[in-house]
Amino acid sequence: DVKVTQSSRYLVKRTGEKVFLECVQDMDHENMFWYRQDPGLGLRLIYFSYDVKMKEKGDIPEGYSVSREKKERFSLILESASTNQTSMYLCASGPPRGYEQYFGPGTRLTVT
Amino acid sequence: AQKVTQAQTEISVVEKEDVTLDCVYETRDTTYYLFWYKQPPSGELVFLIRRNSFDEQNEISGRYSWNFQKSTSSFNFTITASQVVDSAVYFCALSEPFFSGNTPLVFGKGTRLSVIA
């Protein structure tokens, strides 16, 4: 079974803190993705990566950065957390050529 | 531009009823892929099905069935004899290939299905 794990299910941080969300997949997938999910807005893509050290901006990259030093790990970084970044963050991985993505359990981040 | 519309925001049915979740898509390409995902209350999105644009054959998997019609740009999902465990948010998604091979998925906003015992 494909397994995508995220470092925390729930996280509470203060405004201005630097936040790291970690994602690890065990299926040797080339592609990895970070989404955020908000009520009424559905899933929105923040960043994705199709290879180690490669990254592409998604629909809402502002306020975020990413790091992919190893194939299995994709980190989302909030350089200075703000209250409008309170959300559910979902990581996914997938093989190339239009195949499905596999999602982790999500991290519910609250910024106070 | 690519877009996925799930017009039904919430649906409520009584157990054992059949229910159809609608999905309409827009795409700029002749080669694309369509997906359905289920998000139960636990939060993790679970992959249900993938369909490529060249395969219009309908698919059945147990109580689940999918109807793909290119003529109407629709990829609808039917649950037969619904059960309480089917209660979840269901997402339809679309992807188009580009040079990296796996373009990100474009999701609809989801349909929340509640099955009442």
mmCIF file of C-alpha atoms in Angstrom:
data_model
loop_
_atom_site.group_PDB
_atom_site.id
_atom_site.type_symbol
_atom_site.label_atom_id
_atom_site.label_comp_id
_atom_site.label_asym_id
_atom_site.label_seq_id
_atom_site.Cartn_x
_atom_site.Cartn_y
_atom_site.Cartn_z
ATOM 1 C CA ASP A 1 0.000 0.000 0.000
ATOM 2 C CA VAL A 2 1.118 3.519 -0.744
ATOM 3 C CA LYS A 3 1.835 5.417 2.391
ATOM 4 C CA VAL A 4 2.116 9.165 2.742
ATOM 5 C CA THR A 5 2.787 10.413 6.237
ATOM 6 C CA GLN A 6 2.720 13.906 7.635
ATOM 7 C CA SER A 7 4.641 14.939 10.705
ATOM 8 C CA SER A 8 1.678 16.199 12.736
ATOM 9 C CA ARG A 9 -2.086 15.827 12.672
ATOM 10 C CA TYR A 10 -2.631 18.978 14.703
ATOM 11 C CA LEU A 11 -0.370 21.968 15.191
ATOM 12 C CA VAL A 12 -0.822 25.259 16.999
ATOM 13 C CA LYS A 13 1.608 28.083 16.315
ATOM 14 C CA ARG A 14 1.852 31.756 17.110
ATOM 15 C CA THR A 15 1.823 34.576 14.600
ATOM 16 C CA GLY A 16 5.309 35.238 13.278
ATOM 17 C CA GLU A 17 6.689 31.788 14.034
ATOM 18 C CA LYS A 18 8.481 29.771 11.382
ATOM 19 C CA VAL A 19 6.569 26.559 10.742
ATOM 20 C CA PHE A 20 7.761 23.363 9.101
ATOM 21 C CA LEU A 21 5.318 20.772 7.806
ATOM 22 C CA GLU A 22 6.966 17.528 6.787
ATOM 23 C CA CYS A 23 5.719 14.927 4.371
ATOM 24 C CA VAL A 24 7.241 11.536 3.597
ATOM 25 C CA GLN A 25 6.180 8.988 1.001
ATOM 26 C CA ASP A 26 7.379 5.428 0.659
ATOM 27 C CA MET A 27 6.495 4.664 -2.969
ATOM 28 C CA ASP A 28 9.438 6.236 -4.768
ATOM 29 C CA HIS A 29 7.112 8.704 -6.487
ATOM 30 C CA GLU A 30 8.660 11.456 -8.561
ATOM 31 C CA ASN A 31 5.941 13.976 -7.828
ATOM 32 C CA MET A 32 4.923 15.490 -4.536
ATOM 33 C CA PHE A 33 2.364 18.177 -3.750
ATOM 34 C CA TRP A 34 1.172 20.487 -1.016
ATOM 35 C CA TYR A 35 -2.454 21.641 -0.846
ATOM 36 C CA ARG A 36 -4.472 23.580 1.617
ATOM 37 C CA GLN A 37 -8.138 22.911 2.188
ATOM 38 C CA ASP A 38 -10.546 25.537 3.444
ATOM 39 C CA PRO A 39 -14.341 25.399 3.815
ATOM 40 C CA GLY A 40 -16.061 26.584 0.681
ATOM 41 C CA LEU A 41 -12.798 26.869 -1.248
ATOM 42 C CA GLY A 42 -11.988 23.210 -1.750
ATOM 43 C CA LEU A 43 -8.383 22.120 -2.273
ATOM 44 C CA ARG A 44 -5.894 24.650 -3.543
ATOM 45 C CA LEU A 45 -2.402 23.811 -4.706
ATOM 46 C CA ILE A 46 0.416 25.622 -2.936
ATOM 47 C CA TYR A 47 3.550 24.060 -4.458
ATOM 48 C CA PHE A 48 4.572 20.888 -6.166
ATOM 49 C CA SER A 49 7.801 19.146 -7.030
ATOM 50 C CA TYR A 50 8.520 16.700 -9.826
ATOM 51 C CA ASP A 51 12.088 15.901 -8.830
ATOM 52 C CA VAL A 52 14.587 16.380 -6.055
ATOM 53 C CA LYS A 53 15.500 20.049 -5.643
ATOM 54 C CA MET A 54 12.863 21.028 -8.225
ATOM 55 C CA LYS A 55 9.749 22.969 -7.353
ATOM 56 C CA GLU A 56 6.886 24.694 -9.089
ATOM 57 C CA LYS A 57 4.464 27.261 -7.743
ATOM 58 C CA GLY A 58 0.861 26.316 -7.541
ATOM 59 C CA ASP A 59 -2.151 28.554 -7.287
ATOM 60 C CA ILE A 60 -1.411 30.131 -3.905
ATOM 61 C CA PRO A 61 2.338 30.110 -3.161
ATOM 62 C CA GLU A 62 2.470 33.461 -1.386
ATOM 63 C CA GLY A 63 3.699 33.158 2.177
ATOM 64 C CA TYR A 64 5.026 29.638 1.644
ATOM 65 C CA SER A 65 8.206 27.971 0.508
ATOM 66 C CA VAL A 66 9.152 24.332 0.008
ATOM 67 C CA SER A 67 12.164 22.091 0.183
ATOM 68 C CA ARG A 68 12.862 18.753 -1.442
ATOM 69 C CA GLU A 69 16.325 17.490 -0.631
ATOM 70 C CA LYS A 70 15.437 13.807 -0.872
ATOM 71 C CA LYS A 71 13.008 12.072 -3.175
ATOM 72 C CA GLU A 72 10.812 10.763 -0.389
ATOM 73 C CA ARG A 73 10.517 13.992 1.607
ATOM 74 C CA PHE A 74 8.770 17.261 0.766
ATOM 75 C CA SER A 75 8.615 20.043 3.317
ATOM 76 C CA LEU A 76 6.319 23.037 3.409
ATOM 77 C CA ILE A 77 7.653 26.096 5.216
ATOM 78 C CA LEU A 78 5.722 29.055 6.527
ATOM 79 C CA GLU A 79 8.435 31.645 6.978
ATOM 80 C CA SER A 80 6.349 33.851 9.274
ATOM 81 C CA ALA A 81 3.016 32.305 10.128
ATOM 82 C CA SER A 82 -0.071 34.478 9.959
ATOM 83 C CA THR A 83 -3.637 33.867 11.120
ATOM 84 C CA ASN A 84 -4.874 33.588 7.523
ATOM 85 C CA GLN A 85 -2.703 30.505 7.158
ATOM 86 C CA THR A 86 -4.868 28.629 9.622
ATOM 87 C CA SER A 87 -6.032 25.706 7.521
ATOM 88 C CA MET A 88 -5.873 21.998 6.773
ATOM 89 C CA TYR A 89 -2.692 21.141 4.883
ATOM 90 C CA LEU A 90 -2.621 18.051 2.720
ATOM 91 C CA CYS A 91 0.432 16.459 1.201
ATOM 92 C CA ALA A 92 0.238 14.099 -1.764
ATOM 93 C CA SER A 93 2.567 12.077 -3.930
ATOM 94 C CA GLY A 94 2.135 10.402 -7.282
ATOM 95 C CA PRO A 95 3.794 8.788 -10.267
ATOM 96 C CA PRO A 96 4.011 10.702 -13.535
ATOM 97 C CA ARG A 97 1.804 10.687 -16.619
ATOM 98 C CA GLY A 98 -1.541 11.583 -15.205
ATOM 99 C CA TYR A 99 -1.831 8.917 -12.594
ATOM 100 C CA GLU A 100 -3.602 9.444 -9.320
ATOM 101 C CA GLN A 101 -2.147 11.207 -6.338
ATOM 102 C CA TYR A 102 -2.041 9.636 -2.915
ATOM 103 C CA PHE A 103 -2.746 11.799 0.071
ATOM 104 C CA GLY A 104 -1.497 11.925 3.612
ATOM 105 C CA PRO A 105 -3.824 12.300 6.613
ATOM 106 C CA GLY A 106 -3.455 16.078 6.714
ATOM 107 C CA THR A 107 -2.182 18.574 9.261
ATOM 108 C CA ARG A 108 -4.656 20.942 10.820
ATOM 109 C CA LEU A 109 -2.672 24.089 11.556
ATOM 110 C CA THR A 110 -3.975 26.829 13.791
ATOM 111 C CA VAL A 111 -2.110 30.127 13.946
ATOM 112 C CA THR A 112 -3.042 32.303 16.899
ATOM 113 C CA ALA B 1 -8.720 26.718 -18.930
ATOM 114 C CA GLN B 2 -9.295 23.576 -16.930
ATOM 115 C CA LYS B 3 -12.105 23.622 -14.443
ATOM 116 C CA VAL B 4 -14.199 21.141 -12.480
ATOM 117 C CA THR B 5 -17.686 21.965 -11.288
ATOM 118 C CA GLN B 6 -19.580 20.014 -8.676
ATOM 119 C CA ALA B 7 -22.850 21.863 -8.521
ATOM 120 C CA GLN B 8 -24.220 19.907 -5.561
ATOM 121 C CA THR B 9 -22.745 21.307 -2.386
ATOM 122 C CA GLU B 10 -24.579 18.980 -0.019
ATOM 123 C CA ILE B 11 -26.799 15.967 -0.499
ATOM 124 C CA SER B 12 -28.721 14.101 2.145
ATOM 125 C CA VAL B 13 -30.268 10.687 1.518
ATOM 126 C CA VAL B 14 -31.813 7.945 3.573
ATOM 127 C CA GLU B 15 -29.915 4.691 3.824
ATOM 128 C CA LYS B 16 -30.468 2.282 0.912
ATOM 129 C CA GLU B 17 -31.380 5.057 -1.501
ATOM 130 C CA ASP B 18 -29.352 5.485 -4.669
ATOM 131 C CA VAL B 19 -27.533 8.773 -5.090
ATOM 132 C CA THR B 20 -25.695 10.379 -8.010
ATOM 133 C CA LEU B 21 -22.968 12.955 -7.590
ATOM 134 C CA ASP B 22 -22.506 15.214 -10.583
ATOM 135 C CA CYS B 23 -19.219 16.378 -12.047
ATOM 136 C CA VAL B 24 -18.795 18.632 -15.078
ATOM 137 C CA TYR B 25 -15.372 19.555 -16.384
ATOM 138 C CA GLU B 26 -13.743 21.942 -18.823
ATOM 139 C CA THR B 27 -10.463 21.164 -20.499
ATOM 140 C CA ARG B 28 -8.272 22.589 -23.199
ATOM 141 C CA ASP B 29 -6.789 19.259 -24.208
ATOM 142 C CA THR B 30 -7.941 16.085 -25.894
ATOM 143 C CA THR B 31 -5.846 13.990 -23.526
ATOM 144 C CA TYR B 32 -6.829 14.267 -19.901
ATOM 145 C CA TYR B 33 -7.617 12.216 -16.840
ATOM 146 C CA LEU B 34 -10.557 12.308 -14.472
ATOM 147 C CA PHE B 35 -10.629 11.162 -10.874
ATOM 148 C CA TRP B 36 -12.931 10.722 -7.931
ATOM 149 C CA TYR B 37 -11.784 10.932 -4.330
ATOM 150 C CA LYS B 38 -13.587 10.312 -1.057
ATOM 151 C CA GLN B 39 -12.799 12.298 2.093
ATOM 152 C CA PRO B 40 -14.380 10.677 5.172
ATOM 153 C CA PRO B 41 -14.619 12.555 8.468
ATOM 154 C CA SER B 42 -11.100 11.395 9.364
ATOM 155 C CA GLY B 43 -9.820 13.803 6.715
ATOM 156 C CA GLU B 44 -7.633 11.683 4.446
ATOM 157 C CA LEU B 45 -8.528 11.752 0.763
ATOM 158 C CA VAL B 46 -8.991 8.268 -0.603
ATOM 159 C CA PHE B 47 -8.558 7.606 -4.303
ATOM 160 C CA LEU B 48 -11.576 5.877 -5.881
ATOM 161 C CA ILE B 49 -11.122 5.861 -9.651
ATOM 162 C CA ARG B 50 -9.118 7.228 -12.570
ATOM 163 C CA ARG B 51 -10.413 7.463 -16.113
ATOM 164 C CA ASN B 52 -8.549 8.642 -19.203
ATOM 165 C CA SER B 53 -10.203 10.669 -21.920
ATOM 166 C CA PHE B 54 -10.006 7.880 -24.477
ATOM 167 C CA ASP B 55 -11.937 5.404 -22.403
ATOM 168 C CA GLU B 56 -15.632 6.231 -22.207
ATOM 169 C CA GLN B 57 -16.655 2.857 -20.936
ATOM 170 C CA ASN B 58 -18.674 3.065 -17.752
ATOM 171 C CA GLU B 59 -17.282 1.324 -14.727
ATOM 172 C CA ILE B 60 -18.867 -0.514 -11.840
ATOM 173 C CA SER B 61 -17.168 -1.484 -8.622
ATOM 174 C CA GLY B 62 -19.508 -3.027 -6.114
ATOM 175 C CA ARG B 63 -22.074 -0.394 -5.170
ATOM 176 C CA TYR B 64 -20.138 2.325 -6.988
ATOM 177 C CA SER B 65 -20.505 3.168 -10.651
ATOM 178 C CA TRP B 66 -19.192 5.930 -12.852
ATOM 179 C CA ASN B 67 -20.686 7.380 -16.015
ATOM 180 C CA PHE B 68 -18.260 9.224 -18.295
ATOM 181 C CA GLN B 69 -19.780 11.193 -21.183
ATOM 182 C CA LYS B 70 -17.447 13.299 -23.289
ATOM 183 C CA SER B 71 -20.356 14.781 -25.223
ATOM 184 C CA THR B 72 -21.569 16.534 -22.079
ATOM 185 C CA SER B 73 -18.148 16.799 -20.372
ATOM 186 C CA SER B 74 -19.480 14.933 -17.381
ATOM 187 C CA PHE B 75 -18.128 12.226 -15.111
ATOM 188 C CA ASN B 76 -20.886 11.333 -12.683
ATOM 189 C CA PHE B 77 -20.633 8.999 -9.711
ATOM 190 C CA THR B 78 -23.500 6.846 -8.476
ATOM 191 C CA ILE B 79 -23.711 5.007 -5.190
ATOM 192 C CA THR B 80 -26.331 2.282 -5.168
ATOM 193 C CA ALA B 81 -28.055 1.304 -1.933
ATOM 194 C CA SER B 82 -26.212 3.919 0.070
ATOM 195 C CA GLN B 83 -24.909 3.162 3.542
ATOM 196 C CA VAL B 84 -24.016 5.353 6.501
ATOM 197 C CA VAL B 85 -20.332 4.626 5.855
ATOM 198 C CA ASP B 86 -20.676 6.389 2.524
ATOM 199 C CA SER B 87 -21.094 9.693 4.348
ATOM 200 C CA ALA B 88 -18.149 11.812 3.252
ATOM 201 C CA VAL B 89 -17.100 14.649 1.015
ATOM 202 C CA TYR B 90 -16.541 13.496 -2.535
ATOM 203 C CA PHE B 91 -14.234 15.308 -4.908
ATOM 204 C CA CYS B 92 -14.035 15.102 -8.656
ATOM 205 C CA ALA B 93 -10.696 16.094 -10.216
ATOM 206 C CA LEU B 94 -9.091 16.631 -13.603
ATOM 207 C CA SER B 95 -5.509 16.564 -14.833
ATOM 208 C CA GLU B 96 -3.871 17.322 -18.150
ATOM 209 C CA PRO B 97 -0.420 15.999 -19.025
ATOM 210 C CA PHE B 98 2.401 18.442 -19.475
ATOM 211 C CA PHE B 99 6.137 18.097 -19.801
ATOM 212 C CA SER B 100 6.727 16.762 -16.317
ATOM 213 C CA GLY B 101 4.231 14.006 -16.873
ATOM 214 C CA ASN B 102 1.891 14.569 -14.007
ATOM 215 C CA THR B 103 0.200 17.901 -13.939
ATOM 216 C CA PRO B 104 -1.404 18.770 -10.656
ATOM 217 C CA LEU B 105 -4.979 17.859 -10.182
ATOM 218 C CA VAL B 106 -7.666 20.488 -10.476
ATOM 219 C CA PHE B 107 -10.348 19.705 -7.945
ATOM 220 C CA GLY B 108 -13.984 20.540 -7.790
ATOM 221 C CA LYS B 109 -15.188 22.062 -4.549
ATOM 222 C CA GLY B 110 -16.640 18.776 -3.404
ATOM 223 C CA THR B 111 -20.055 17.397 -2.555
ATOM 224 C CA ARG B 112 -20.849 16.545 1.038
ATOM 225 C CA LEU B 113 -22.963 13.399 1.188
ATOM 226 C CA SER B 114 -24.851 12.541 4.337
ATOM 227 C CA VAL B 115 -26.502 9.144 4.539
ATOM 228 C CA ILE B 116 -29.058 8.931 7.306
ATOM 229 C CA ALA B 117 -29.899 5.629 8.956
#
